[in-house]
Coordinates of C-alpha atoms in Angstrom, one line a residue:
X8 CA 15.4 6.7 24.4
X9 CA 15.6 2.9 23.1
X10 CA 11.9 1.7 22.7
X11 CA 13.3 -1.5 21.7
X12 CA 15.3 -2.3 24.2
X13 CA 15.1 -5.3 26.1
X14 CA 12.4 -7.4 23.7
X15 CA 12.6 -10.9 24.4
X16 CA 9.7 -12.2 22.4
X17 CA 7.9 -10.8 19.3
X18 CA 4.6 -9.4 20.0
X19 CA 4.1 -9.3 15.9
X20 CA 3.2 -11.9 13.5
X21 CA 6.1 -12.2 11.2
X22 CA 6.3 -10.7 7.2
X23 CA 9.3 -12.1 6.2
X24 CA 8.6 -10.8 2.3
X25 CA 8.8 -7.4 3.2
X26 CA 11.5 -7.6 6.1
X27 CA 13.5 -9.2 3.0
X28 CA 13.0 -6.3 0.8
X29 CA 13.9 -4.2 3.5
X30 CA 17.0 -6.2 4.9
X31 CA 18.1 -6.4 1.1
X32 CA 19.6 -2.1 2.0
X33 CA 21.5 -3.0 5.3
X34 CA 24.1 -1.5 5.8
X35 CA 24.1 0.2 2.5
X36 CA 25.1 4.4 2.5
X37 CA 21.2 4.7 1.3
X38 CA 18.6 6.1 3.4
X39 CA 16.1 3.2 3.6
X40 CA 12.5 5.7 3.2
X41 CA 10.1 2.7 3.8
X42 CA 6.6 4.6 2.7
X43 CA 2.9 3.2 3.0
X44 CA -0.8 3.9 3.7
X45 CA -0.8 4.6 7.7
X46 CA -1.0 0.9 9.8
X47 CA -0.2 -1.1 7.1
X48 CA 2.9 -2.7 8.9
X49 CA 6.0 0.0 8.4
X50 CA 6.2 0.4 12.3
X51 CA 6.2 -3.6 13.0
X52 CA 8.4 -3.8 10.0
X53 CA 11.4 -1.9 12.1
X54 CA 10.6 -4.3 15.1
X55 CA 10.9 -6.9 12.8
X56 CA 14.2 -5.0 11.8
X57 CA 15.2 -4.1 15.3
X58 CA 15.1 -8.1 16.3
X59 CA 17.0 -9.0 12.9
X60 CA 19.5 -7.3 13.9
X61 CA 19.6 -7.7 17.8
X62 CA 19.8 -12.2 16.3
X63 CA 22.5 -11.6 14.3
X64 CA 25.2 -10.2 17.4
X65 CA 24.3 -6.0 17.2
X66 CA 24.0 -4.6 20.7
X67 CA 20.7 -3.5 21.9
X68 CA 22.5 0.2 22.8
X69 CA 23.4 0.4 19.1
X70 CA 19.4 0.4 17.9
X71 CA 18.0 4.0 18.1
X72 CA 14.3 3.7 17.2
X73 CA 11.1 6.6 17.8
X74 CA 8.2 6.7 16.8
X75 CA 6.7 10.1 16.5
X76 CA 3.0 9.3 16.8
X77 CA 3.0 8.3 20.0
X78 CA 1.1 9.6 22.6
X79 CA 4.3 10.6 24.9
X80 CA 6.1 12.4 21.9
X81 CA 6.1 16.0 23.4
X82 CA 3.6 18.3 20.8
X83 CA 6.3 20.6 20.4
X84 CA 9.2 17.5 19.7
X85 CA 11.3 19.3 16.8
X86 CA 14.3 18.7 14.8
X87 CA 16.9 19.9 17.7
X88 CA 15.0 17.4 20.3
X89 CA 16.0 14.7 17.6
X90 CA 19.5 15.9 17.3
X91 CA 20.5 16.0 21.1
X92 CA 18.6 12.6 21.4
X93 CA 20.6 10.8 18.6
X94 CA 24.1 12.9 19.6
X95 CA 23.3 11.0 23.6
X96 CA 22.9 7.6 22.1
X97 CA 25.5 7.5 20.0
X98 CA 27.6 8.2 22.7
X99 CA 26.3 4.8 24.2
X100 CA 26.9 2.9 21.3
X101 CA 29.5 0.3 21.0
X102 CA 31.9 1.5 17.9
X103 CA 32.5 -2.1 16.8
X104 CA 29.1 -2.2 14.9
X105 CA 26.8 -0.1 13.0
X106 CA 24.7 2.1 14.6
X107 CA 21.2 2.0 13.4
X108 CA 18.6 4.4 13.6
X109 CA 15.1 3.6 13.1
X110 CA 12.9 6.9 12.7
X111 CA 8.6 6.2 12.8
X112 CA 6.5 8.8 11.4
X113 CA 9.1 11.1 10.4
X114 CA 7.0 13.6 8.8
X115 CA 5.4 14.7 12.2
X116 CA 8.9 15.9 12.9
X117 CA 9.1 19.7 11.8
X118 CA 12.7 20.0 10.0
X119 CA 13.7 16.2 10.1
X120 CA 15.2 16.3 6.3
X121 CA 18.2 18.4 7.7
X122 CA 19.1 15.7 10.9
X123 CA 18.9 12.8 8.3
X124 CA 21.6 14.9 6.1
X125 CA 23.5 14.7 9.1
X126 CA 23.1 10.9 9.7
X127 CA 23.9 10.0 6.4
X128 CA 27.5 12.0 6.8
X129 CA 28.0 9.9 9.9
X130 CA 30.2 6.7 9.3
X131 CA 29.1 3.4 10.3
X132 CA 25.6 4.3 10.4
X133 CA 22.6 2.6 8.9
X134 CA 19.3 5.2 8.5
X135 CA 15.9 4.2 8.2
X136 CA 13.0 6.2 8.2
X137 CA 9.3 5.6 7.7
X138 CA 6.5 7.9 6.4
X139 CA 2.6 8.1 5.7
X140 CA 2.7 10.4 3.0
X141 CA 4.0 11.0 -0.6
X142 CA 4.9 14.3 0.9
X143 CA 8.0 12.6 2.8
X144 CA 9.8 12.1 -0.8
X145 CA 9.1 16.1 -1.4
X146 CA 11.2 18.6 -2.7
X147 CA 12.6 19.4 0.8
X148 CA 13.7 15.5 1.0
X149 CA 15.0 15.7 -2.4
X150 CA 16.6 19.3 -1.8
X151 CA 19.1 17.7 1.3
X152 CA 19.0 13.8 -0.2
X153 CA 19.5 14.0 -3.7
X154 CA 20.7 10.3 -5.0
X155 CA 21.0 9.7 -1.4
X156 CA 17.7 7.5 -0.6
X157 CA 16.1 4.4 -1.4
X158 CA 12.2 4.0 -1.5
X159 CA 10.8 0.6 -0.1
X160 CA 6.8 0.6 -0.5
X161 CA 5.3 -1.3 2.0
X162 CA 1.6 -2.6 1.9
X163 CA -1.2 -3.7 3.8
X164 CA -1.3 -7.9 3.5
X165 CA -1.1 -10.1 0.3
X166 CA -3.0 -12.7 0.3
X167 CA -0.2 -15.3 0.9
X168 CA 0.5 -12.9 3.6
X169 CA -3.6 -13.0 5.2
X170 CA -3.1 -17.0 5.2
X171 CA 0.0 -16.4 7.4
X172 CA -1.7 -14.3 9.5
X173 CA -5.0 -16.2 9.7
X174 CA -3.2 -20.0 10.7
X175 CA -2.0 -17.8 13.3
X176 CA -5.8 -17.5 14.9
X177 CA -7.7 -20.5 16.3
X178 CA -11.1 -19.4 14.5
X179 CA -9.1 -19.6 11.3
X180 CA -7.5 -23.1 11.8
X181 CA -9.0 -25.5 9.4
X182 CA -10.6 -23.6 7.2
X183 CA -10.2 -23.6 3.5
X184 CA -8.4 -20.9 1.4
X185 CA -11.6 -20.3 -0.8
X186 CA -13.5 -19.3 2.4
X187 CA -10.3 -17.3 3.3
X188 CA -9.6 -15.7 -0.5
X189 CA -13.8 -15.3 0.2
X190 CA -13.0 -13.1 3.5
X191 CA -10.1 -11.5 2.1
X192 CA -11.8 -9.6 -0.6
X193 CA -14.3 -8.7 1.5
X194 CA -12.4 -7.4 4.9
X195 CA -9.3 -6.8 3.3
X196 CA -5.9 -7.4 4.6
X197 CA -5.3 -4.2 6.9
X198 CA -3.0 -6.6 9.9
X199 CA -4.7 -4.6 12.3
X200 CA -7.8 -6.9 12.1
X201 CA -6.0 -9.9 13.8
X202 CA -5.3 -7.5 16.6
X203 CA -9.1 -8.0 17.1
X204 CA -11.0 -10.2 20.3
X205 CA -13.0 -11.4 17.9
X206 CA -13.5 -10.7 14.5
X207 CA -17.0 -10.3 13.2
X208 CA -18.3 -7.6 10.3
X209 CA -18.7 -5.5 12.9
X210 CA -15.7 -5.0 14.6
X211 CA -13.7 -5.1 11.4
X212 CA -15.9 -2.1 9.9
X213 CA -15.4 -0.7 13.6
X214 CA -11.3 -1.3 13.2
X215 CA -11.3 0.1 9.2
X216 CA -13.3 2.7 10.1
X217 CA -11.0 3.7 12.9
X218 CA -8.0 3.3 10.4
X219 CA -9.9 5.1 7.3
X220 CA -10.2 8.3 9.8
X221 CA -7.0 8.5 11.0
X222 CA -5.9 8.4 7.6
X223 CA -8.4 10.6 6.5
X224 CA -8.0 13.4 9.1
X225 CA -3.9 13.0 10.1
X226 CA -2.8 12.4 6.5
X227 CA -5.2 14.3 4.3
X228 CA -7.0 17.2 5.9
X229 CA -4.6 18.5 8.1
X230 CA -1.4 18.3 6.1
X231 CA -3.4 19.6 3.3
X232 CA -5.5 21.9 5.2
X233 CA -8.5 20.7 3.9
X234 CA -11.4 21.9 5.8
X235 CA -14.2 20.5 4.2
X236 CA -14.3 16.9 5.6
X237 CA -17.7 16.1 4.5
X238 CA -17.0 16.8 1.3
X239 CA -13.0 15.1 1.5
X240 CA -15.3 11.8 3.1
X241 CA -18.2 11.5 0.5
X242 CA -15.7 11.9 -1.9
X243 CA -13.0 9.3 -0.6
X244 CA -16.7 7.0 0.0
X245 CA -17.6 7.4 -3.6
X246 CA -14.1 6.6 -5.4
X247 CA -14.0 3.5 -2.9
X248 CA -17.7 2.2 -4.2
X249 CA -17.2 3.1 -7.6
X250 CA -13.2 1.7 -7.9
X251 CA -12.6 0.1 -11.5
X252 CA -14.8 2.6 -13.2
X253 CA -13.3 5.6 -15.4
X254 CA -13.2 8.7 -13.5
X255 CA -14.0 12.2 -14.3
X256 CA -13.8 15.0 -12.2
X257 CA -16.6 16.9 -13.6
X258 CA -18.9 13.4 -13.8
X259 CA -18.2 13.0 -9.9
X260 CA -18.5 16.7 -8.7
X261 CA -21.8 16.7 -10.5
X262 CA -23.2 13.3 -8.9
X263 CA -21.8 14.7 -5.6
X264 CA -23.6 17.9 -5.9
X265 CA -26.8 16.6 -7.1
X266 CA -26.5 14.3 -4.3
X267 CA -26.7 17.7 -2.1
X268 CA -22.6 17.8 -1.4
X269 CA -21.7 21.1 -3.4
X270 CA -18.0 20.8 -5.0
X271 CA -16.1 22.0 -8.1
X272 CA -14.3 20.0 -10.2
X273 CA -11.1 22.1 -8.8
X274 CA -12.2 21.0 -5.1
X275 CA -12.3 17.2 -6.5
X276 CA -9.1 17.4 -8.1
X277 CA -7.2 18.7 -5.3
X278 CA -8.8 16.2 -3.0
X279 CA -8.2 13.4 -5.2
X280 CA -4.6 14.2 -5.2
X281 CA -4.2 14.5 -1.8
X282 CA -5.9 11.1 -1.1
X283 CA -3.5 9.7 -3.1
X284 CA -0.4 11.5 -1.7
X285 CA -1.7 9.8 1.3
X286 CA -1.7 6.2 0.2
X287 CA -5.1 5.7 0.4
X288 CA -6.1 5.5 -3.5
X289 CA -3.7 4.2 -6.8
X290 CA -4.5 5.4 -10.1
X291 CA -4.0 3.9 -13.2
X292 CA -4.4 5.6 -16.7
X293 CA -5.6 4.6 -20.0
X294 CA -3.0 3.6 -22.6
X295 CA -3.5 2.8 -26.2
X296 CA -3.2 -0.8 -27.1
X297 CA -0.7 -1.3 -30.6
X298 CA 0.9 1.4 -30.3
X299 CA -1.9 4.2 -30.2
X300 CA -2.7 7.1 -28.8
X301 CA -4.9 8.5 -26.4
X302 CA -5.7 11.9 -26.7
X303 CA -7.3 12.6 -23.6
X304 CA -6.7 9.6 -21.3
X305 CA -8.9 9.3 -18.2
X306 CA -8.3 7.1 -15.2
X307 CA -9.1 4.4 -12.8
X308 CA -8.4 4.5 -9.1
X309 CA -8.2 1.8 -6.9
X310 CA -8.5 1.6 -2.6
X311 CA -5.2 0.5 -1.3
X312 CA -7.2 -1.9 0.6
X313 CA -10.5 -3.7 -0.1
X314 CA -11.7 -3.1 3.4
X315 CA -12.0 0.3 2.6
X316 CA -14.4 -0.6 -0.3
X317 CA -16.3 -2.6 1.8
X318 CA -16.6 -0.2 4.3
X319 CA -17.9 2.0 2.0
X320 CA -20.5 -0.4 0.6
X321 CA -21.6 -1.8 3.5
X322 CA -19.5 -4.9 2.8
X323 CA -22.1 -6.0 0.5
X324 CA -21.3 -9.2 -1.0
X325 CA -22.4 -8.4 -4.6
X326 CA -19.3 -6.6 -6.1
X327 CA -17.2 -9.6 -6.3
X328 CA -16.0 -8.7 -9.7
X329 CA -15.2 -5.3 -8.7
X330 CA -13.6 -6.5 -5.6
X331 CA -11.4 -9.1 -7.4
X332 CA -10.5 -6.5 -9.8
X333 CA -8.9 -4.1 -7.0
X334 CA -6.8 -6.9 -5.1
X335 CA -5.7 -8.1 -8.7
X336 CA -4.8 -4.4 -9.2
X337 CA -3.0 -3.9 -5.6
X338 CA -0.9 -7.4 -6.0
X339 CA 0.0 -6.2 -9.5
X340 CA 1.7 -3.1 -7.7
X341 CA 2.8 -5.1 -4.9
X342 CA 5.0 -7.0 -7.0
X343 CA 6.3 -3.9 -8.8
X344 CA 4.9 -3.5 -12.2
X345 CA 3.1 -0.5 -13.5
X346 CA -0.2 -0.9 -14.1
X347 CA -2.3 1.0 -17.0
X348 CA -5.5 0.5 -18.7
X349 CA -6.0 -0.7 -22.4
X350 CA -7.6 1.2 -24.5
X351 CA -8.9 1.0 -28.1
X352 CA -11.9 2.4 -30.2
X353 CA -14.4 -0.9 -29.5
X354 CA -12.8 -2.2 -26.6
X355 CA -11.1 -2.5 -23.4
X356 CA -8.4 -4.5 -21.3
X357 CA -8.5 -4.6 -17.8
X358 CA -4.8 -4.1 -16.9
X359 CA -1.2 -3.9 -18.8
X360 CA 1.1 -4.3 -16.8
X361 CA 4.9 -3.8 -17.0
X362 CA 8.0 -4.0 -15.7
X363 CA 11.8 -3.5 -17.0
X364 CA 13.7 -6.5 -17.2
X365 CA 17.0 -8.0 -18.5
X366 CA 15.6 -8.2 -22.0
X367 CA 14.2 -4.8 -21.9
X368 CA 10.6 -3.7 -21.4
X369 CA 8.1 -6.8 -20.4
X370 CA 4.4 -6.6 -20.8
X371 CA 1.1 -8.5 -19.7
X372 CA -2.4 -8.1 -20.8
X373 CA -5.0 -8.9 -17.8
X374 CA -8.6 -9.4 -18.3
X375 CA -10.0 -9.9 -14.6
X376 CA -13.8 -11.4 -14.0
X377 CA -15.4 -13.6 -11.5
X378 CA -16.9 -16.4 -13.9
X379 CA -16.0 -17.2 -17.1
X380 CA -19.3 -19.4 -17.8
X381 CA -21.4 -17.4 -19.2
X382 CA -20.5 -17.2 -22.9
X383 CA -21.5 -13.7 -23.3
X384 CA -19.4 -13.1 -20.7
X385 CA -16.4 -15.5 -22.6
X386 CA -16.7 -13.6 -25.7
X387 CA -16.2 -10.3 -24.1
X388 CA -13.1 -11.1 -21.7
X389 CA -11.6 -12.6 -25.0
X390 CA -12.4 -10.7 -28.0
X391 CA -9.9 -7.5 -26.5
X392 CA -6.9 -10.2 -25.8
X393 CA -7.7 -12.2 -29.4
X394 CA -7.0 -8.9 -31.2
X395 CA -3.5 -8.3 -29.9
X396 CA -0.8 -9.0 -32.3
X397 CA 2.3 -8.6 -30.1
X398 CA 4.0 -12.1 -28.3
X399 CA 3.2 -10.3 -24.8
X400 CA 1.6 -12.9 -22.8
X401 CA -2.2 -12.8 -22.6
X402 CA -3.9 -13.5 -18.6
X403 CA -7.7 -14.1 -17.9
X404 CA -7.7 -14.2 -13.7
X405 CA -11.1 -15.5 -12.6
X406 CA -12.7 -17.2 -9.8
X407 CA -14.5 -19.9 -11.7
X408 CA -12.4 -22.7 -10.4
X409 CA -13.4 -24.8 -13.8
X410 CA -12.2 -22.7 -17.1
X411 CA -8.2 -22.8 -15.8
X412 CA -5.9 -23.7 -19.2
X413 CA -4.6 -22.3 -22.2
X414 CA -7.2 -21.7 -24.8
X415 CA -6.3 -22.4 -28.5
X416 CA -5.1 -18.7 -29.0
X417 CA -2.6 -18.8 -26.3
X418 CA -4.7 -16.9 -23.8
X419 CA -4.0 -18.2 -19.9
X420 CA -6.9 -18.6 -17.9
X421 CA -5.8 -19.3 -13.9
X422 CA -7.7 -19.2 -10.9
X423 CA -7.6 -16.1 -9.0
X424 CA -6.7 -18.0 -5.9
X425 CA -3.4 -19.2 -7.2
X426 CA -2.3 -16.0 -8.8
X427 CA -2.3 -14.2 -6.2
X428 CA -0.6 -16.9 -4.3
X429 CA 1.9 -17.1 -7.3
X430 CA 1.5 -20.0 -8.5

């Protein structure tokens, strides 16, 4: 069945940075695998698709899109179900264009990898397929689509992206972008949230609480038949509050125990993994700065989303560094780079972050703090990114709206609000 045929307006608010990164693959002999923390857009990305497509002159009868969460998938909808489904509707489809399918939630779908082999031997058709877990890029998927699949993360909102969404809403009309950068690291950009009535702390928490369980429970515990859910929730609760700070398994089993939630460092590790396989946290590792090494690197992990860490803390208003530091961390991914922690004997920088280029290997050194004008506070955001000797540039992101410039040792300072907005 077509559950996209005859749209006529979009019920969706548009993302045209992501449709781009996913329109960049038409019609390539790639599987587009568009991955992503559950309801961070990959389902309204494909009707975003499914409309591009229908604009530019494909027939409707030439889009096959399903999405296997729904509630009228049959519970026992297998790989053979998909086969017959797709062998009907290509019958239907006009030959003189590409025929497109558009597969939700694959993962759901027990033995999917092997009709997706077959689709990708078909000519003339364009495959794309979306998934809530790292699991969906496995060894099976690698096993039937080796070299034969393109990965396209997809995100919940930038903050460019959150001032699309928020002129969109009458409440939000008007109001400034501090008050909106303000709300952003407090809520979060899940887009669910301006799907709300009305949007007040407790409806969002009721919305990212809704979200954080599905995830939890669909993506986490039962693919990874976890059965310890109090444990898998304090757990996921305590990474959220305590994001930015360097993580030890042993450190948090203890605190969790003595907090009366018994677990082994084993239990955490596995958890931790799987939380991550599900989208829901990043890590990023220590690295030594100048060239050193660290013998036993620890890590950082970060929410995907800082509604999660609100929800967590109650949405408490005085973590602002910590919050800044996790979308800082999030955009940084966003746009691609890979994102580690520097590390020397007397010091720290927040983030290095790099990326291949033309010219080879490209680096930047982030410090990330909410004021700058305390001159304790100066001293110590500086003294780690005075000390470099490479020609790398050098970033201080901050929300003090008054220490923006380039100080005297070539060190940027910019305003968190225009980073993230790219300017």
């Amino acid at each position: 069945m077509n559950q996209l045929s005859n749209r006529i307006t979009p019920d969706y608010i548009p993302r045209p940075a992501l449709l781009n990164r996913v329109l960049a693959h038409r019609n390539t002999p790639d599987i587009k695998v568009i991955i992503g923390v559950r309801r961070c857009g990959k389902s309204t990305v494909l009707t975003m698709l499914a409309d591009a497509l229908v604009s530019d002159g494909i027939p409707s009868q030439n889009l096959f899109y399903k999405r296997f969460d729904a509630f009228d998938i049959p519970l026992d909808y297998d790989a053979a179900d998909l086969h017959e489904e797709l062998i009907q509707a290509t019958k239907r489809a006009d030959t003189a264009y590409p025929f497109t399918v558009m597969l939700d939630e694959i993962q759901d779908v027990p033995g999917w990898e092997k009709v997706v082999r077959r689709l990708h031997t078909r000519e003339n058709t364009d495959v794309y397929i979306t998934g809530s877990n790292a699991n969906l890029l496995s060894s099976d998927l690698a096993t039937y689509l080796t070299g034969r699949y393109i990965e396209i993360p997809a995100f919940p909102l930038s903050f460019s992206e959150y001032l699309d969404f928020s002129r969109s809403t009458k409440e939000a009309q008007g109001r400034f972008q501090d008050d909106l950068l303000a709300e952003y690291l407090l809520y979060g950009g899940m887009p669910g949230l301006f799907a709300l009535r009305e949007r007040t702390t407790e409806s969002i928490g009721a919305e990212l609480r809704d979200i954080y369980q599905s995830i939890l429970f669909k993506d986490v515990a039962q693919r990874y038949n976890i059965r310890d859910l109090s444990s898998l929730e304090k757990l996921s609760r305590f990474l959220f509050s305590t994001s930015g700070s360097l993580f030890s398994a042993r450190n948090v089993a203890n605190t969790l125990t003595s907090a009366g939630q018994p677990i082994s460092t084993g239990t955490v590790i596995t958890q931790v993994d799987a939380l991550r396989r599900a989208f829901l946290l990043y890590r990023a590792s220590q690295e030594g700065m100048q060239g050193k090494t660290v013998l036993r690197p620890l890590s950082k992990y970060y929410p995907v989303d800082n509604g999660f860490r609100g929800l967590s803390t109650g949405f408490s208003p005085r973590d602002i560094g910590a919050r800044l530091e996790c979308a800082v961390y999030m955009e940084l991914i966003r746009r691609g780079y890979t994102v580690s922690i520097g590390t020397s004997d007397t010091s720290e920088i927040d983030f290095i972050a790099s990326h291949i280029a033309s010219g080879g290997m490209q680096k930047q050194y982030i410090q990330v703090t909410a004021s700058l004008l305390d001159e304790n506070t100066r001293a110590r955001e500086f003294a780690p990114l005075v000390s470099l000797t490479d020609a790398f540039p050098r970033i201080i992101i901050t929300l003090d709206p008054y220490s923006a410039g380039i100080s005297e040792k070539g060190i940027t300072v910019v305003n968190a609000k225009d980073w993230l907005l790219g300017n």
